[in-house]
PDB file of C-alpha atoms in Angstrom:
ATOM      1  CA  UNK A   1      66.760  35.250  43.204  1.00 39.00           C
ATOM      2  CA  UNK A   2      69.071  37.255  44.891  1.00 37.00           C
ATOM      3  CA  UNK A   3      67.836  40.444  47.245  1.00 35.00           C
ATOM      4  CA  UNK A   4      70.421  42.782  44.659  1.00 35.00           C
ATOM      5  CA  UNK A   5      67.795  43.034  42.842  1.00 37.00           C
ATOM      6  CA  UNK A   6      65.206  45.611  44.117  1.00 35.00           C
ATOM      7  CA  UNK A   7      62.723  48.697  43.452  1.00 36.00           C
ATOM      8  CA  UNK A   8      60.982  46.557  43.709  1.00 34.00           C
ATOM      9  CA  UNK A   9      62.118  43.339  44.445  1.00 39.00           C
ATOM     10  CA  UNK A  10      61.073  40.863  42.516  1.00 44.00           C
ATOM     11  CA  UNK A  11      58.907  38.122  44.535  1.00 53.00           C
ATOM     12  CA  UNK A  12      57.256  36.037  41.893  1.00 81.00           C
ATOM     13  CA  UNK A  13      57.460  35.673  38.145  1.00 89.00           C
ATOM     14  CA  UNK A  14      54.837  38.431  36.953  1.00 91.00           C
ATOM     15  CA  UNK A  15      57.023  41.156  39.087  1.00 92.00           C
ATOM     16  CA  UNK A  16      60.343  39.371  37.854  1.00 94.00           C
ATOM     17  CA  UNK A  17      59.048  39.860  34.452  1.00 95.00           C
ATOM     18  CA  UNK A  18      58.042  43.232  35.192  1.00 94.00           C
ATOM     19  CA  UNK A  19      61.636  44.117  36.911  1.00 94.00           C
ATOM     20  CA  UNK A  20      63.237  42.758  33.518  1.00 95.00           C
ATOM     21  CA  UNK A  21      60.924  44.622  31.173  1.00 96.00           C
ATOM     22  CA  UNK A  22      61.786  47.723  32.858  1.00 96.00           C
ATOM     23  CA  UNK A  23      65.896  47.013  33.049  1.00 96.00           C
ATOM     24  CA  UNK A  24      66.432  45.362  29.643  1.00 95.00           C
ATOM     25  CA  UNK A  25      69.282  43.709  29.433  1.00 94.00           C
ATOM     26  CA  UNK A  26      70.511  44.295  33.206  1.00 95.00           C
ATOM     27  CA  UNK A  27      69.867  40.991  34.479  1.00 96.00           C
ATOM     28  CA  UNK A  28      72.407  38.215  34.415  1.00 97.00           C
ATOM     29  CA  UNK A  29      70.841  34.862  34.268  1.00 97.00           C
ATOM     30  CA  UNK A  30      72.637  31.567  35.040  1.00 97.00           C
ATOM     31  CA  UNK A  31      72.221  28.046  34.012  1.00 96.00           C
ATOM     32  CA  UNK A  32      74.342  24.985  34.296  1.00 95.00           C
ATOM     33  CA  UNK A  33      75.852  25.270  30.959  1.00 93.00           C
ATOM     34  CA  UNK A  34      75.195  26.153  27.337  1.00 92.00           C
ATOM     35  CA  UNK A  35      72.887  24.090  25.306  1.00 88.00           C
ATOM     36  CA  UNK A  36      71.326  22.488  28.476  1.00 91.00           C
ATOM     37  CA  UNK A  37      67.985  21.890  29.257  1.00 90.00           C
ATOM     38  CA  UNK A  38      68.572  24.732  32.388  1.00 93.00           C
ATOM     39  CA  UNK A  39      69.409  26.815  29.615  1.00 94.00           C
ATOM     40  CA  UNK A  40      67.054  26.388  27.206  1.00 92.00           C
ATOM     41  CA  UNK A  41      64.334  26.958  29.797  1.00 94.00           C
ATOM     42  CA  UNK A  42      65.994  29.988  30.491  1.00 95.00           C
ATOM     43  CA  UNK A  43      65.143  30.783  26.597  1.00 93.00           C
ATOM     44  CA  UNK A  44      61.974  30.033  26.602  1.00 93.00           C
ATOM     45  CA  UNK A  45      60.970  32.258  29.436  1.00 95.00           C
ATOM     46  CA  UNK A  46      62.703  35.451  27.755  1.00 94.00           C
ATOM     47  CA  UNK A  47      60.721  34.192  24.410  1.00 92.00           C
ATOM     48  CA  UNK A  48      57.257  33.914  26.304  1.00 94.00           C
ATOM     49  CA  UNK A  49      58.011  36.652  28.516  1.00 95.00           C
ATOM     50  CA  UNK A  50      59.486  39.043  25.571  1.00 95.00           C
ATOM     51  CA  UNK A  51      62.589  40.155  27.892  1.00 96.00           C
ATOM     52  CA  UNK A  52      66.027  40.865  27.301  1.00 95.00           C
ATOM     53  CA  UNK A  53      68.592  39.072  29.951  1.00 96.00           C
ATOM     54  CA  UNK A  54      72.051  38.030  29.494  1.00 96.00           C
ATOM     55  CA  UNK A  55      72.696  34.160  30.044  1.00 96.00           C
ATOM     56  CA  UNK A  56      75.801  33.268  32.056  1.00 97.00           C
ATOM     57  CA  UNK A  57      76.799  29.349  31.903  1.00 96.00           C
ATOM     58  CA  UNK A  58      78.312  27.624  34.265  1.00 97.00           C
ATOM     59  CA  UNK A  59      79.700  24.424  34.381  1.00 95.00           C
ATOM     60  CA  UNK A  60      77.093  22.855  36.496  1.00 94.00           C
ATOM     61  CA  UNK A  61      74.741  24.093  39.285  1.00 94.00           C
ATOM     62  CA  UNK A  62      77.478  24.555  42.036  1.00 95.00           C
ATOM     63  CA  UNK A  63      79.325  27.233  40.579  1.00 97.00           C
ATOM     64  CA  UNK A  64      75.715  29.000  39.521  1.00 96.00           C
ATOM     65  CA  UNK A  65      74.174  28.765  42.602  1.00 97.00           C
ATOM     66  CA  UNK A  66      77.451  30.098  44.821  1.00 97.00           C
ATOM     67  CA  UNK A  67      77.370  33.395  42.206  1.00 97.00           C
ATOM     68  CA  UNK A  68      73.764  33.559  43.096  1.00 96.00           C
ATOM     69  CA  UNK A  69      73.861  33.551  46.606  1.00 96.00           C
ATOM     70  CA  UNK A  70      76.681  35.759  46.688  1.00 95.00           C
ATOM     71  CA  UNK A  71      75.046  38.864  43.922  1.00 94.00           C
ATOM     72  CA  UNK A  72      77.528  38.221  41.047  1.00 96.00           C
ATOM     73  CA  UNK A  73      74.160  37.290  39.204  1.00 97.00           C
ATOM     74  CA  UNK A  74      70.391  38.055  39.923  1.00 95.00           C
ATOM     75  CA  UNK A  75      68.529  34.809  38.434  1.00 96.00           C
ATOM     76  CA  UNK A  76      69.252  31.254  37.817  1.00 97.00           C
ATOM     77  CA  UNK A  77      67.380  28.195  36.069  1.00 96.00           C
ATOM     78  CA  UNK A  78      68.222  24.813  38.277  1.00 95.00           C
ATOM     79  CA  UNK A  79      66.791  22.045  39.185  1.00 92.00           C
ATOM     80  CA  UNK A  80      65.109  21.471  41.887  1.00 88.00           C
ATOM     81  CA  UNK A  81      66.609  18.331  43.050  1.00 86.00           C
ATOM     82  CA  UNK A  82      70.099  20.600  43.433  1.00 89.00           C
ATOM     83  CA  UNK A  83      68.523  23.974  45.168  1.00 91.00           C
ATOM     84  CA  UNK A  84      65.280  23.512  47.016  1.00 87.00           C
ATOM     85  CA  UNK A  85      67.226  23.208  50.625  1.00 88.00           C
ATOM     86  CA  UNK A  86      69.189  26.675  49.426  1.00 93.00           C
ATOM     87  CA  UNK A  87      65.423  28.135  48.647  1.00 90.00           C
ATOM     88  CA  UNK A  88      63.868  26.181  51.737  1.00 88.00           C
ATOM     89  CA  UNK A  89      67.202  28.005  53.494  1.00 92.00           C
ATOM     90  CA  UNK A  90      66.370  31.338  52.800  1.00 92.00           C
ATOM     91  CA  UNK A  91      69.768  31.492  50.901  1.00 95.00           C
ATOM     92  CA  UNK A  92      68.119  32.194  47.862  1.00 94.00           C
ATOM     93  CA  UNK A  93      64.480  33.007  46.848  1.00 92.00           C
ATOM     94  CA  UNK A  94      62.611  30.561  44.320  1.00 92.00           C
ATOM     95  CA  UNK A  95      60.290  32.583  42.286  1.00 93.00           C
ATOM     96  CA  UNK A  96      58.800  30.085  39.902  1.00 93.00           C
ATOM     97  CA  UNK A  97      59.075  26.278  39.184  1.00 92.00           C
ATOM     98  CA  UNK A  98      59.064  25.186  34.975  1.00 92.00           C
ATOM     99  CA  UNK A  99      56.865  22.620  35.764  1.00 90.00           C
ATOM    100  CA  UNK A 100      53.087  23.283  35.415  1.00 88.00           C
ATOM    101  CA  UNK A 101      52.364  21.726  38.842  1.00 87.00           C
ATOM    102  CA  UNK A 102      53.730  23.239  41.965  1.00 87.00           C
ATOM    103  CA  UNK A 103      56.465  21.231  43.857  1.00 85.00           C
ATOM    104  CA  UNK A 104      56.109  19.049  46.755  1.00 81.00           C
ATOM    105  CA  UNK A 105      58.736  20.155  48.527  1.00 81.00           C
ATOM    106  CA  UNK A 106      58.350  24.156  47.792  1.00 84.00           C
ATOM    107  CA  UNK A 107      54.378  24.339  47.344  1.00 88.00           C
ATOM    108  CA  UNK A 108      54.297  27.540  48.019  1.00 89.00           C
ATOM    109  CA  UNK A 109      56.022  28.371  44.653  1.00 90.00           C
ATOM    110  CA  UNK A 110      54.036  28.785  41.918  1.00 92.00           C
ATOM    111  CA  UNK A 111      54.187  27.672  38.768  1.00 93.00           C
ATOM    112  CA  UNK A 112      55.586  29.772  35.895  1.00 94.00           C
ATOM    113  CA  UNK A 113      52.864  28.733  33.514  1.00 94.00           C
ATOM    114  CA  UNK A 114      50.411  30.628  36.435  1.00 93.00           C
ATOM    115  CA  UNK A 115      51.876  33.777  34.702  1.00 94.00           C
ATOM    116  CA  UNK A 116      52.868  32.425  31.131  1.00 95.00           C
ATOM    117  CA  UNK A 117      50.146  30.138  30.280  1.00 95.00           C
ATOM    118  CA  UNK A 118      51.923  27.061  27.889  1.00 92.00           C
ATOM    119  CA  UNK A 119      55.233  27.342  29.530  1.00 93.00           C
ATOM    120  CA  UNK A 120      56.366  23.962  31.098  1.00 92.00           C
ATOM    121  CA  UNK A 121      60.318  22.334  30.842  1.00 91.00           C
ATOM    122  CA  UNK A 122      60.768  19.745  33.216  1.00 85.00           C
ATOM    123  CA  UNK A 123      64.572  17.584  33.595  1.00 82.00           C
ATOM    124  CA  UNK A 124      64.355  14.088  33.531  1.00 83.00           C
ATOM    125  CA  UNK A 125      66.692  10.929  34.310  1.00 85.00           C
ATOM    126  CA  UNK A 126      65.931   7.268  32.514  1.00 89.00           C
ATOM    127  CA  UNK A 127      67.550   4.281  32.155  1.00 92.00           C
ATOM    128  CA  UNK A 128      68.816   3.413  28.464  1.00 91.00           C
ATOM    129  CA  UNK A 129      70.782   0.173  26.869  1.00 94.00           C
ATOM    130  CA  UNK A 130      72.348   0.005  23.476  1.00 95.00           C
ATOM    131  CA  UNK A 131      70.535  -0.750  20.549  1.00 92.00           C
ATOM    132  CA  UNK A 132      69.910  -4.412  19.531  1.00 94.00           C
ATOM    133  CA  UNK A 133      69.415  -5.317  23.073  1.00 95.00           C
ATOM    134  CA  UNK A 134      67.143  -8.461  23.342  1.00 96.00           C
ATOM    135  CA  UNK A 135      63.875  -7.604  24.481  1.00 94.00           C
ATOM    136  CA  UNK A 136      63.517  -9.690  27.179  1.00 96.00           C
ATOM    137  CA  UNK A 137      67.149  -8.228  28.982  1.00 96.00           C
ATOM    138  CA  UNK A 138      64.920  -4.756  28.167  1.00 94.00           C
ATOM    139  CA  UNK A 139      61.868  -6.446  30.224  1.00 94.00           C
ATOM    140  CA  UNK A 140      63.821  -7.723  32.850  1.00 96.00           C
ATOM    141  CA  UNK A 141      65.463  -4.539  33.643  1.00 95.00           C
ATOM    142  CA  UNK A 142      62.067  -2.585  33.002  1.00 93.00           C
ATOM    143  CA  UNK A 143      60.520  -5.100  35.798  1.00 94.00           C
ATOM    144  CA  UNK A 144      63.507  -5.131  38.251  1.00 95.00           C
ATOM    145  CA  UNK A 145      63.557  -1.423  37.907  1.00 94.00           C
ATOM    146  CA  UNK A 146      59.722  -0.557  38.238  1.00 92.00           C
ATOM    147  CA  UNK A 147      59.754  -3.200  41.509  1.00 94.00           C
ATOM    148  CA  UNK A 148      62.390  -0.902  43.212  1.00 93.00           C
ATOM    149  CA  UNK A 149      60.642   2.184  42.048  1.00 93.00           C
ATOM    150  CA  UNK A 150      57.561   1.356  44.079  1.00 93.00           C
ATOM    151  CA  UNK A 151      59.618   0.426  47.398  1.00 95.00           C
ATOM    152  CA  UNK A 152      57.837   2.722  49.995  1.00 95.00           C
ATOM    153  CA  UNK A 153      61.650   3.862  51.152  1.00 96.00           C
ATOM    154  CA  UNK A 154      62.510   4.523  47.840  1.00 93.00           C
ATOM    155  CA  UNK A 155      59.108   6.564  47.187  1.00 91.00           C
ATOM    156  CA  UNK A 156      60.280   8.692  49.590  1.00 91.00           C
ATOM    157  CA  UNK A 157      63.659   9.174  49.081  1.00 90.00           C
ATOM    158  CA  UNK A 158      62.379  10.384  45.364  1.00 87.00           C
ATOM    159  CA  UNK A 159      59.438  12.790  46.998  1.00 84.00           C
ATOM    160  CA  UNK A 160      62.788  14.124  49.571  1.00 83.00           C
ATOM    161  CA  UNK A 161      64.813  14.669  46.593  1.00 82.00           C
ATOM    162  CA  UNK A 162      62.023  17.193  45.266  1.00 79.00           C
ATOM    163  CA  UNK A 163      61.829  14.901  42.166  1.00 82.00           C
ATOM    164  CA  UNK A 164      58.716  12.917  40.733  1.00 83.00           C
ATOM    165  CA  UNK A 165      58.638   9.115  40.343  1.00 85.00           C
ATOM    166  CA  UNK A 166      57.610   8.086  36.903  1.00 83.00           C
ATOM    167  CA  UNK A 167      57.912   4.780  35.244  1.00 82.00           C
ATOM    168  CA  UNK A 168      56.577   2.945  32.460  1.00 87.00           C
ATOM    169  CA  UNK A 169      57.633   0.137  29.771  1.00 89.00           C
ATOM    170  CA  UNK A 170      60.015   1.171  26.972  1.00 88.00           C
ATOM    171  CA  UNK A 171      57.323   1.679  24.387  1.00 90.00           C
ATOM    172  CA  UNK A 172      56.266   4.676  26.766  1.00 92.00           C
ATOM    173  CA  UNK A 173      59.761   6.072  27.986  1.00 90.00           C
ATOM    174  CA  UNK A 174      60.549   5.902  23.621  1.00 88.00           C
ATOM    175  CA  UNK A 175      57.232   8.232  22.827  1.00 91.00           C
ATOM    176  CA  UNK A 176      58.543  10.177  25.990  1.00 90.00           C
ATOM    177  CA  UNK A 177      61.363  10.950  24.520  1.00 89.00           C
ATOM    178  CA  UNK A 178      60.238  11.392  21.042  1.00 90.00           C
ATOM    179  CA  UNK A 179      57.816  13.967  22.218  1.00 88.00           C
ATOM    180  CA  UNK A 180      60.102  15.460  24.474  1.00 86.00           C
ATOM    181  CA  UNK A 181      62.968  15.653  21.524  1.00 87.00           C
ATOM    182  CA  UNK A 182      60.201  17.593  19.151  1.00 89.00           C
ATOM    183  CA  UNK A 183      59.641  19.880  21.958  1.00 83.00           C
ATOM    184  CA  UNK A 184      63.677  20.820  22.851  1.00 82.00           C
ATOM    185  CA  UNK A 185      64.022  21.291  18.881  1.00 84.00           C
ATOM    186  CA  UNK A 186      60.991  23.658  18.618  1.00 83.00           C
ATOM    187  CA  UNK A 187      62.628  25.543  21.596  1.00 79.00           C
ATOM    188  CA  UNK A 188      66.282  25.593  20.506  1.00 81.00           C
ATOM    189  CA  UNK A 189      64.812  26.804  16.823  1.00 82.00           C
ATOM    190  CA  UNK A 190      62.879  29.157  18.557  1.00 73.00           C
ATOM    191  CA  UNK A 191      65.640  30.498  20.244  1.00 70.00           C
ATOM    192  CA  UNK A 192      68.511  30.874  18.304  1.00 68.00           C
ATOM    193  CA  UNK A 193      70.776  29.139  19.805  1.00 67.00           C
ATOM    194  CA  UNK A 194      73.051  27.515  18.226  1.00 60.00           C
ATOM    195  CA  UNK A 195      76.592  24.972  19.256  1.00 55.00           C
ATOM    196  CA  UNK A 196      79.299  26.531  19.878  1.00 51.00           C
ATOM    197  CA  UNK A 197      83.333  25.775  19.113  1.00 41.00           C
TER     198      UNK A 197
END
């Protein structure tokens, strides 16, 4: 959050909310691009929140993030993998993190769902092969993979990264996704938003 935005300025997401209610329409929020999951998180917080803000994409974080820090817009969605050290900084202020536990690397932000009970988007990264792909080339890689996962320097590097390490067979990562696909459609419905071009 940028410090344009004041009277008062808005510190966590009850005030943000508050701030918006109170300037419909005024705030100019940015995400990495249209149709996103950064986006679409972005949706669901004007939904839960029942406030009016105009969404700017970018294409990706680093253009977003530069218009933050320098006022050309008040609020962005991002991960945190790409902006905690801007937030840690003080280049910009983190108000809120989608997830409905608090980060390790910015505890001291709370969680939107603290103020929006329900909310919770989180961004994820997997590993995938093509269909038809014998199961035990899927078991191999699940086993070579989940070995490296638990590698004490790569545990870290993950927990550094502001990320969470997660891993599981590929019966688990396919409900994962099927839940997670149910969710995004109930959100993009929700929403309104629709492809464009």
């Amino acid at each position: 959050m940028n410090d344009n935005l004041s009277d008062p300025s808005p510190s966590e997401p009850a005030s943000f909310i508050a701030y918006a209610k109170a300037h419909p329409g005024k705030i100019s929020v940015g995400s990495s691009g249209i149709g996103t999951s950064l986006h679409l998180s972005g949706e669901l917080f004007k939904s839960m929140a029942g406030i009016e803000m105009v969404h700017v994409p970018y294409r990706g974080s680093a253009p977003g993030l530069t218009d933050l820090m320098s006022g050309q817009i008040q609020a962005m969605f991002d991960n945190v993998t790409s902006s905690f050290a801007l937030a840690q900084a003080g280049k910009i202020r983190a108000l809120g993190v989608t997830s409905r536990e608090r980060s390790a690397v910015l505890p001291q932000v709370p969680p939107i769902a603290d103020t929006l009970p329900g909310y919770d988007t989180s961004s994820f990264y997997g590993v995938g092969v093509p269909h038809g792909t014998p199961q035990q080339v899927v078991d191999l890689l699940n086993r070579e993979i989940s070995a490296a996962l638990d590698q004490p320097a790569i545990k870290q590097r993950i927990v550094d990264l502001g990320a969470i390490e997660l891993h599981g067979d590929a019966k688990q990562f396919g409900a994962m996704l099927a839940a997670e696909t149910e969710s995004w459609r109930k959100i993009v419905e929700g929403s309104g938003v629709h492809k464009e071009g």
